[in-house]
Coordinates of N, CA and C in Angstrom, one line a residue:
M5 N 20.7 7.4 -76.1 CA 19.7 6.4 -75.9 C 19.1 6.0 -77.2
N6 N 18.9 4.7 -77.5 CA 18.4 4.3 -78.7 C 16.8 4.2 -78.7
R7 N 16.3 4.0 -79.8 CA 14.8 4.0 -80.0 C 14.2 2.8 -79.2
D8 N 14.8 1.7 -79.2 CA 14.2 0.5 -78.5 C 14.1 0.8 -77.0
K9 N 15.1 1.4 -76.4 CA 15.1 1.8 -75.0 C 13.9 2.7 -74.7
R10 N 13.8 3.8 -75.5 CA 12.7 4.7 -75.3 C 11.3 4.0 -75.4
Q11 N 11.2 3.2 -76.4 CA 10.0 2.4 -76.6 C 9.6 1.6 -75.3
E12 N 10.6 1.0 -74.7 CA 10.4 0.1 -73.6 C 10.1 1.0 -72.3
I13 N 10.8 2.1 -72.2 CA 10.6 3.0 -71.1 C 9.1 3.5 -71.0
F14 N 8.6 4.0 -72.2 CA 7.3 4.5 -72.2 C 6.2 3.4 -72.2
T15 N 6.6 2.2 -72.6 CA 5.7 1.1 -72.5 C 5.5 0.7 -71.1
R16 N 6.5 0.7 -70.3 CA 6.4 0.4 -68.9 C 5.6 1.4 -68.1
W17 N 5.9 2.7 -68.4 CA 5.1 3.8 -67.8 C 3.6 3.6 -68.1
R18 N 3.3 3.3 -69.4 CA 1.9 3.2 -69.8 C 1.3 2.0 -69.1
D19 N 2.0 0.9 -69.0 CA 1.5 -0.3 -68.3 C 1.1 0.0 -66.9
A20 N 2.0 0.8 -66.2 CA 1.8 1.1 -64.8 C 0.8 2.1 -64.6
N21 N 0.6 3.0 -65.6 CA -0.4 4.2 -65.4 C -0.9 4.5 -66.8
P22 N -2.0 3.8 -67.2 CA -2.5 3.9 -68.6 C -3.1 5.3 -68.9
E23 N -3.7 5.9 -67.9 CA -4.3 7.2 -68.2 C -3.8 8.3 -67.2
P24 N -2.6 8.7 -67.4 CA -2.0 9.7 -66.4 C -2.6 11.1 -66.7
T25 N -2.7 11.9 -65.7 CA -3.2 13.3 -65.9 C -2.5 14.2 -64.9
T26 N -2.9 15.5 -65.0 CA -2.3 16.4 -64.1 C -2.8 16.2 -62.6
E27 N -2.0 16.7 -61.7 CA -2.5 16.6 -60.3 C -3.2 17.9 -59.9
L28 N -3.3 18.8 -60.8 CA -4.1 20.0 -60.5 C -5.6 19.7 -60.6
Q29 N -6.4 20.2 -59.7 CA -7.8 19.9 -59.7 C -8.6 21.0 -60.4
Y30 N -9.5 20.5 -61.3 CA -10.2 21.4 -62.1 C -11.4 20.7 -62.7
S31 N -12.4 21.4 -63.2 CA -13.6 20.8 -63.8 C -13.9 21.2 -65.2
N32 N -13.1 22.1 -65.8 CA -13.3 22.5 -67.2 C -12.0 23.2 -67.7
P33 N -11.9 23.4 -69.0 CA -10.6 24.0 -69.5 C -10.3 25.3 -68.9
F34 N -11.3 26.1 -68.6 CA -11.1 27.4 -68.0 C -10.4 27.3 -66.6
Q35 N -11.0 26.4 -65.8 CA -10.4 26.3 -64.5 C -8.9 25.7 -64.6
L36 N -8.7 24.8 -65.6 CA -7.4 24.3 -65.8 C -6.4 25.4 -66.1
L37 N -6.8 26.3 -67.0 CA -6.0 27.4 -67.4 C -5.6 28.3 -66.2
I38 N -6.6 28.6 -65.4 CA -6.3 29.4 -64.2 C -5.4 28.7 -63.2
A39 N -5.6 27.4 -63.0 CA -4.7 26.6 -62.1 C -3.3 26.5 -62.6
V40 N -3.1 26.4 -64.0 CA -1.8 26.4 -64.5 C -1.1 27.7 -64.4
I41 N -1.8 28.8 -64.6 CA -1.2 30.1 -64.4 C -0.8 30.3 -63.0
L42 N -1.6 29.8 -62.0 CA -1.2 29.9 -60.6 C -0.1 29.0 -60.2
S43 N 0.1 27.9 -61.0 CA 1.1 27.0 -60.6 C 2.6 27.4 -60.9
A44 N 2.8 28.5 -61.6 CA 4.1 28.9 -61.9 C 4.9 29.2 -60.6
Q45 N 6.0 28.6 -60.4 CA 6.8 28.7 -59.2 C 6.0 28.4 -57.9
S46 N 5.0 27.5 -58.1 CA 4.2 27.1 -56.9 C 4.0 25.6 -57.1
T47 N 3.6 24.9 -56.0 CA 3.4 23.5 -56.1 C 1.9 23.2 -56.4
D48 N 1.6 22.1 -57.0 CA 0.2 21.7 -57.3 C -0.6 21.6 -56.1
V49 N 0.0 21.1 -55.0 CA -0.7 21.0 -53.7 C -1.1 22.3 -53.2
G50 N -0.2 23.3 -53.3 CA -0.5 24.7 -52.8 C -1.6 25.3 -53.7
V51 N -1.5 25.1 -55.0 CA -2.6 25.6 -55.9 C -3.9 25.0 -55.6
N52 N -4.0 23.7 -55.5 CA -5.2 23.0 -55.2 C -5.9 23.5 -53.9
K53 N -5.0 23.8 -52.9 CA -5.6 24.3 -51.6 C -6.2 25.6 -51.8
A54 N -5.6 26.5 -52.7 CA -6.1 27.8 -52.9 C -7.4 27.8 -53.8
T55 N -7.4 26.9 -54.8 CA -8.5 26.9 -55.8 C -9.7 26.1 -55.3
R56 N -9.6 25.4 -54.2 CA -10.7 24.6 -53.8 C -12.0 25.4 -53.6
S57 N -11.9 26.5 -52.8 CA -13.0 27.3 -52.6 C -13.3 28.3 -53.8
L58 N -12.2 28.7 -54.4 CA -12.3 29.6 -55.6 C -13.2 28.9 -56.7
F59 N -12.8 27.7 -57.0 CA -13.5 27.0 -58.1 C -15.0 26.6 -57.8
R60 N -15.3 26.6 -56.5 CA -16.7 26.4 -56.2 C -17.6 27.6 -56.6
K61 N -16.9 28.8 -56.6 CA -17.6 30.0 -57.0 C -17.4 30.4 -58.4
V62 N -16.3 30.0 -59.0 CA -15.9 30.6 -60.3 C -15.7 29.4 -61.3
T63 N -16.5 29.3 -62.3 CA -16.4 28.3 -63.3 C -16.2 28.9 -64.7
T64 N -16.3 30.2 -64.9 CA -16.3 30.9 -66.2 C -15.5 32.2 -66.0
P65 N -15.0 32.7 -67.1 CA -14.3 34.1 -67.1 C -15.3 35.1 -66.6
A66 N -16.5 35.1 -66.9 CA -17.5 36.1 -66.5 C -17.6 36.1 -64.9
A67 N -17.6 34.9 -64.4 CA -17.7 34.8 -62.9 C -16.5 35.3 -62.3
M68 N -15.3 35.1 -62.9 CA -14.0 35.6 -62.3 C -14.0 37.1 -62.4
L69 N -14.5 37.7 -63.5 CA -14.6 39.1 -63.6 C -15.5 39.7 -62.6
R70 N -16.6 39.0 -62.2 CA -17.5 39.5 -61.2 C -16.8 39.5 -59.8
L71 N -16.0 38.5 -59.6 CA -15.3 38.4 -58.3 C -14.3 39.5 -58.2
G72 N -13.7 39.9 -59.3 CA -12.7 41.0 -59.3 C -11.4 40.7 -58.8
E73 N -10.4 41.6 -59.1 CA -9.0 41.3 -58.7 C -8.9 41.2 -57.2
A74 N -9.5 42.1 -56.4 CA -9.4 42.1 -55.0 C -10.0 40.8 -54.4
G75 N -11.1 40.4 -54.9 CA -11.7 39.2 -54.5 C -10.9 37.9 -54.8
L76 N -10.3 37.9 -56.0 CA -9.4 36.8 -56.4 C -8.2 36.7 -55.4
K77 N -7.6 37.9 -55.1 CA -6.5 37.8 -54.2 C -6.8 37.2 -52.9
Q78 N -8.0 37.4 -52.4 CA -8.3 36.8 -51.1 C -8.2 35.2 -51.1
H79 N -8.5 34.7 -52.3 CA -8.4 33.2 -52.5 C -7.0 32.7 -52.7
I80 N -6.2 33.5 -53.3 CA -4.9 33.0 -53.8 C -3.7 33.6 -53.1
K81 N -3.9 34.3 -51.9 CA -2.9 35.0 -51.3 C -1.8 34.1 -50.7
T82 N -2.1 32.8 -50.6 CA -1.1 31.9 -50.1 C -0.1 31.4 -51.2
I83 N -0.4 31.8 -52.4 CA 0.4 31.4 -53.5 C 1.5 32.5 -53.9
G84 N 2.7 32.0 -54.2 CA 3.7 33.0 -54.6 C 3.3 33.9 -55.8
L85 N 3.8 35.1 -55.7 CA 3.5 36.1 -56.8 C 2.0 36.3 -57.0
F86 N 1.2 36.2 -56.0 CA -0.2 36.2 -56.1 C -0.7 37.6 -56.7
N87 N -0.1 38.7 -56.4 CA -0.5 40.0 -56.9 C -0.4 40.0 -58.4
T88 N 0.7 39.6 -58.9 CA 0.9 39.6 -60.4 C 0.0 38.6 -61.1
K89 N -0.1 37.4 -60.4 CA -1.0 36.4 -61.0 C -2.5 36.9 -61.0
A90 N -2.9 37.5 -60.0 CA -4.3 38.0 -60.0 C -4.5 39.0 -61.1
S91 N -3.6 39.9 -61.2 CA -3.7 40.9 -62.3 C -3.8 40.3 -63.7
N92 N -2.9 39.3 -63.9 CA -2.9 38.6 -65.2 C -4.2 37.8 -65.4
I93 N -4.6 37.2 -64.4 CA -5.9 36.4 -64.5 C -7.1 37.2 -64.9
I94 N -7.2 38.4 -64.2 CA -8.3 39.2 -64.5 C -8.2 39.8 -66.0
K95 N -7.0 40.2 -66.4 CA -6.8 40.6 -67.8 C -7.2 39.5 -68.8
T96 N -6.7 38.3 -68.4 CA -7.0 37.1 -69.3 C -8.4 36.8 -69.4
C97 N -9.2 36.9 -68.3 CA -10.6 36.7 -68.3 C -11.3 37.7 -69.2
G98 N -10.8 39.0 -69.1 CA -11.4 40.0 -70.0 C -11.3 39.7 -71.5
I99 N -10.1 39.2 -71.8 CA -9.8 38.8 -73.2 C -10.7 37.6 -73.6
L100 N -10.8 36.6 -72.7 CA -11.6 35.4 -73.0 C -13.0 35.8 -73.3
A101 N -13.5 36.7 -72.4 CA -14.9 37.1 -72.5 C -15.2 37.9 -73.8
E102 N -14.2 38.8 -74.1 CA -14.4 39.8 -75.3 C -14.1 39.1 -76.6
Q103 N -13.1 38.3 -76.6 CA -12.5 37.8 -77.9 C -12.8 36.4 -78.2
H104 N -13.2 35.6 -77.2 CA -13.3 34.1 -77.4 C -14.6 33.6 -76.9
N105 N -15.6 34.5 -76.7 CA -16.9 34.0 -76.2 C -16.9 33.3 -74.9
G106 N -15.9 33.6 -74.1 CA -15.8 33.0 -72.8 C -15.2 31.6 -72.8
K107 N -14.7 31.2 -73.9 CA -14.1 29.9 -74.1 C -12.5 30.0 -74.1
V108 N -11.9 28.9 -73.7 CA -10.4 28.8 -73.8 C -10.1 28.4 -75.2
P109 N -9.3 29.1 -75.9 CA -8.9 28.8 -77.3 C -8.1 27.5 -77.3
E110 N -8.3 26.7 -78.4 CA -7.5 25.5 -78.6 C -6.3 25.8 -79.5
D111 N -5.9 27.0 -79.6 CA -4.9 27.5 -80.5 C -3.7 28.1 -79.7
R112 N -2.5 27.6 -80.1 CA -1.3 28.0 -79.3 C -1.1 29.6 -79.3
A113 N -1.2 30.2 -80.5 CA -1.0 31.6 -80.6 C -2.0 32.4 -79.8
A114 N -3.2 32.0 -79.8 CA -4.2 32.7 -79.0 C -4.0 32.5 -77.5
L115 N -3.6 31.3 -77.1 CA -3.3 31.1 -75.7 C -2.1 31.9 -75.3
E116 N -1.0 31.9 -76.1 CA 0.2 32.6 -75.6 C 0.0 34.2 -75.7
A117 N -1.1 34.6 -76.3 CA -1.4 36.0 -76.3 C -2.1 36.5 -75.0
L118 N -2.5 35.5 -74.2 CA -3.1 35.8 -72.9 C -2.1 36.2 -71.8
P119 N -2.4 37.2 -71.0 CA -1.5 37.6 -70.0 C -1.2 36.5 -69.0
G120 N 0.1 36.3 -68.7 CA 0.4 35.2 -67.7 C 0.6 33.8 -68.4
V121 N 0.4 33.7 -69.7 CA 0.5 32.5 -70.4 C 1.7 32.4 -71.3
G122 N 2.6 31.6 -71.0 CA 3.8 31.4 -71.8 C 3.7 30.1 -72.5
R123 N 4.8 29.6 -73.2 CA 4.8 28.4 -73.9 C 4.4 27.2 -73.1
K124 N 5.0 27.1 -71.9 CA 4.8 26.0 -71.0 C 3.4 25.9 -70.6
T125 N 2.8 27.0 -70.2 CA 1.4 27.0 -69.8 C 0.5 26.6 -70.9
A126 N 0.8 27.1 -72.1 CA 0.0 26.8 -73.3 C 0.1 25.3 -73.6
N127 N 1.3 24.7 -73.5 CA 1.5 23.3 -73.8 C 0.6 22.5 -72.8
V128 N 0.6 22.8 -71.5 CA -0.1 22.1 -70.5 C -1.6 22.1 -70.9
V129 N -2.2 23.3 -71.2 CA -3.6 23.4 -71.5 C -3.9 22.6 -72.8
L130 N -3.1 22.8 -73.8 CA -3.4 22.1 -75.1 C -3.4 20.6 -74.9
N131 N -2.4 20.1 -74.1 CA -2.3 18.7 -73.9 C -3.4 18.1 -73.0
T132 N -3.6 18.8 -71.8 CA -4.4 18.2 -70.8 C -5.9 18.5 -71.1
A133 N -6.2 19.7 -71.5 CA -7.6 20.0 -71.8 C -8.1 19.5 -73.2
F134 N -7.2 19.5 -74.1 CA -7.6 19.3 -75.5 C -7.0 18.1 -76.2
G135 N -6.1 17.4 -75.4 CA -5.6 16.1 -75.9 C -4.6 16.3 -77.0
Q136 N -4.0 17.5 -77.2 CA -3.0 17.6 -78.2 C -1.6 17.1 -77.8
P137 N -0.8 16.5 -78.7 CA 0.4 15.8 -78.3 C 1.6 16.8 -78.1
T138 N 1.3 17.8 -77.1 CA 2.4 18.7 -76.8 C 3.1 18.2 -75.5
I139 N 4.3 18.7 -75.3 CA 5.0 18.3 -74.1 C 5.6 19.6 -73.4
A140 N 5.0 19.9 -72.3 CA 5.5 21.1 -71.5 C 6.7 20.7 -70.7
V141 N 7.8 21.4 -70.9 CA 9.0 21.0 -70.1 C 9.2 21.9 -68.9
D142 N 9.0 21.3 -67.7 CA 9.3 22.0 -66.5 C 10.6 21.5 -65.9
T143 N 10.9 21.9 -64.7 CA 12.2 21.4 -64.1 C 12.2 19.9 -63.9
H144 N 11.1 19.3 -63.6 CA 11.1 17.8 -63.5 C 11.4 17.1 -64.8
I145 N 10.7 17.6 -65.8 CA 10.9 16.9 -67.2 C 12.3 17.2 -67.7
F146 N 12.8 18.4 -67.5 CA 14.1 18.8 -67.9 C 15.1 17.9 -67.3
R147 N 15.0 17.6 -66.0 CA 15.9 16.8 -65.2 C 15.8 15.3 -65.7
V148 N 14.6 14.8 -65.8 CA 14.4 13.4 -66.2 C 15.0 13.2 -67.6
S149 N 14.7 14.1 -68.5 CA 15.1 13.9 -69.9 C 16.6 13.9 -70.0
N150 N 17.3 14.7 -69.2 CA 18.7 14.8 -69.3 C 19.4 13.6 -68.5
R151 N 18.9 13.4 -67.3 CA 19.5 12.4 -66.4 C 19.4 11.0 -67.0
T152 N 18.2 10.7 -67.5 CA 18.0 9.3 -68.1 C 18.6 9.1 -69.4
G153 N 18.8 10.2 -70.2 CA 19.2 10.1 -71.6 C 18.1 10.0 -72.6
I154 N 16.9 10.2 -72.1 CA 15.7 10.1 -73.0 C 15.8 11.1 -74.1
A155 N 16.1 12.4 -73.7 CA 16.1 13.5 -74.6 C 16.9 14.6 -74.0
P156 N 18.3 14.5 -74.0 CA 19.1 15.5 -73.3 C 19.1 16.8 -74.1
G157 N 19.3 17.9 -73.4 CA 19.3 19.2 -74.1 C 19.8 20.2 -73.1
K158 N 20.4 21.3 -73.6 CA 21.0 22.3 -72.7 C 20.0 23.3 -72.1
D159 N 18.8 23.4 -72.7 CA 17.7 24.2 -72.2 C 16.4 23.6 -72.4
V160 N 15.3 24.2 -71.9 CA 14.0 23.6 -72.0 C 13.5 23.6 -73.4
G161 N 13.9 24.6 -74.2 CA 13.5 24.6 -75.6 C 14.0 23.4 -76.4
E162 N 15.3 23.1 -76.2 CA 16.0 22.0 -76.8 C 15.4 20.7 -76.4
V163 N 15.2 20.6 -75.1 CA 14.6 19.3 -74.6 C 13.2 19.1 -75.2
E164 N 12.4 20.1 -75.2 CA 11.0 20.0 -75.8 C 11.1 19.5 -77.3
K165 N 12.0 20.1 -78.1 CA 12.1 19.7 -79.5 C 12.6 18.3 -79.6
R166 N 13.5 17.9 -78.8 CA 14.0 16.5 -78.8 C 12.9 15.5 -78.4
L167 N 12.2 15.8 -77.3 CA 11.1 15.0 -76.9 C 10.1 14.8 -78.0
L168 N 9.7 15.9 -78.6 CA 8.7 15.8 -79.7 C 9.2 15.0 -80.9
R169 N 10.5 15.0 -81.1 CA 11.1 14.2 -82.2 C 11.3 12.8 -81.8
L170 N 11.7 12.5 -80.5 CA 12.2 11.2 -80.2 C 11.1 10.3 -79.4
V171 N 10.1 10.9 -78.8 CA 9.1 10.0 -78.1 C 8.3 9.4 -79.2
P172 N 8.1 8.0 -79.1 CA 7.3 7.3 -80.1 C 5.9 7.9 -80.1
G173 N 5.3 8.0 -81.3 CA 4.1 8.6 -81.5 C 2.9 8.1 -80.7
E174 N 2.9 6.8 -80.4 CA 1.8 6.3 -79.6 C 1.8 6.8 -78.1
F175 N 2.9 7.3 -77.7 CA 3.0 7.8 -76.3 C 3.0 9.3 -76.2
K176 N 3.0 10.0 -77.3 CA 3.2 11.5 -77.2 C 2.2 12.2 -76.4
R177 N 0.9 11.8 -76.5 CA -0.2 12.5 -75.9 C 0.0 12.5 -74.4
N178 N 0.5 11.4 -73.8 CA 0.6 11.3 -72.4 C 2.0 11.4 -71.8
A179 N 3.0 11.6 -72.7 CA 4.4 11.7 -72.3 C 4.7 12.7 -71.2
H180 N 4.0 13.9 -71.4 CA 4.2 15.0 -70.4 C 3.9 14.5 -69.0
H181 N 2.8 13.8 -68.8 CA 2.4 13.4 -67.5 C 3.3 12.3 -67.0
W182 N 3.7 11.3 -67.8 CA 4.6 10.2 -67.3 C 5.9 10.8 -66.8
L183 N 6.4 11.7 -67.6 CA 7.7 12.3 -67.3 C 7.7 13.1 -66.0
I184 N 6.6 14.0 -65.9 CA 6.6 14.8 -64.7 C 6.3 14.0 -63.4
L185 N 5.5 13.0 -63.5 CA 5.3 12.1 -62.4 C 6.5 11.4 -62.0
H186 N 7.3 10.9 -63.0 CA 8.5 10.2 -62.7 C 9.5 11.1 -62.0
G187 N 9.6 12.4 -62.5 CA 10.5 13.4 -61.9 C 10.0 13.8 -60.5
R188 N 8.8 13.8 -60.3 CA 8.2 14.3 -59.0 C 8.3 13.3 -57.9
Y189 N 8.2 12.0 -58.2 CA 8.2 11.0 -57.2 C 9.3 9.9 -57.2
T190 N 10.0 9.8 -58.3 CA 11.1 8.8 -58.4 C 12.4 9.4 -58.7
C191 N 12.5 10.1 -59.8 CA 13.8 10.7 -60.3 C 13.9 12.1 -59.7
I192 N 13.8 12.1 -58.4 CA 13.8 13.4 -57.7 C 15.2 14.1 -57.7
A193 N 15.2 15.4 -57.4 CA 16.4 16.2 -57.7 C 17.7 15.7 -57.0
R194 N 17.6 15.7 -55.7 CA 18.8 15.5 -54.9 C 19.3 14.0 -54.8
K195 N 18.4 13.1 -54.6 CA 18.8 11.7 -54.5 C 17.7 10.8 -55.2
P196 N 17.9 10.6 -56.4 CA 16.9 9.8 -57.2 C 16.7 8.4 -56.5
R197 N 15.4 8.0 -56.6 CA 15.1 6.7 -55.9 C 15.3 5.5 -56.9
C198 N 16.5 5.3 -57.3 CA 16.8 4.3 -58.3 C 16.4 2.9 -57.9
Q199 N 16.5 2.6 -56.6 CA 16.2 1.3 -56.2 C 14.7 0.9 -56.4
S200 N 13.8 1.9 -56.5 CA 12.4 1.6 -56.7 C 11.9 2.1 -58.1
C201 N 12.9 2.4 -59.0 CA 12.6 3.0 -60.3 C 12.2 1.9 -61.3
L202 N 11.1 2.1 -62.0 CA 10.6 1.2 -63.0 C 11.5 1.0 -64.2
I203 N 12.3 2.0 -64.4 CA 13.1 2.0 -65.7 C 14.6 2.0 -65.4
S204 N 15.0 1.7 -64.1 CA 16.4 1.8 -63.7 C 17.4 1.0 -64.6
D205 N 17.0 -0.1 -65.1 CA 17.8 -0.9 -66.0 C 18.0 -0.3 -67.4
L206 N 17.1 0.6 -67.8 CA 17.2 1.2 -69.1 C 17.8 2.6 -69.0
C207 N 17.7 3.2 -67.9 CA 18.2 4.6 -67.7 C 19.7 4.6 -67.9
E208 N 20.2 5.7 -68.4 CA 21.7 5.9 -68.7 C 22.4 6.8 -67.7
Y209 N 21.8 7.1 -66.6 CA 22.4 7.9 -65.6 C 23.6 7.2 -65.0
R210 N 24.7 7.9 -64.9 CA 26.0 7.3 -64.5 C 26.1 7.1 -63.0
H211 N 25.3 7.9 -62.3 CA 25.5 7.9 -60.8 C 24.3 7.3 -60.1
K212 N 23.8 6.2 -60.5 CA 22.6 5.6 -59.9 C 22.9 5.3 -58.5
Q213 N 21.8 5.5 -57.7 CA 21.9 5.2 -56.2 C 21.8 3.7 -56.0
P214 N 22.7 3.2 -55.1 CA 22.7 1.7 -54.9 C 21.4 1.3 -54.2
D215 N 21.2 0.0 -54.3 CA 20.0 -0.6 -53.6 C 20.2 -0.5 -52.1

């Protein structure tokens, strides 16, 4: 795919949705971090359902530590891997309280040092909470990048590197959200909705679904 096509694709997405954001519900960077940790191998809808009551009680690492691991599990037991996630979240809150004055760090290395936080989670937090031009590659973004030809790669690391290199600078801050929303609602896994796709004429997928 050439640069002009990419420019037009992201221009159309921006025109249709100028201020995209995550579908996870949160009120501060700490709650976003917790929601993203919980979202691993879970849906945003499922996470939001679990955090609705949790986030009414817990807005800081100190409050989460007061709730405790057992109390946290009661809120998140509908989410996959909730035992491991609860353990990681309590450990993370301890580190945030002790080493970061209860604040979520805006630094990748510090974020990735937190239990339950990998590169993808760090990218989401850096981008969504702090506006950094990072691109977290999940299954949706991996699929869209390869299927459309925007930034093909054999693994998530390669796709992330290519996106960071190939997405025009003016779109980089919001690229993660446009790509994930496109993959979630239009360029879906089994049968992409090509007939209602905003970028169908620019996409380089060979097996487009007929109108």
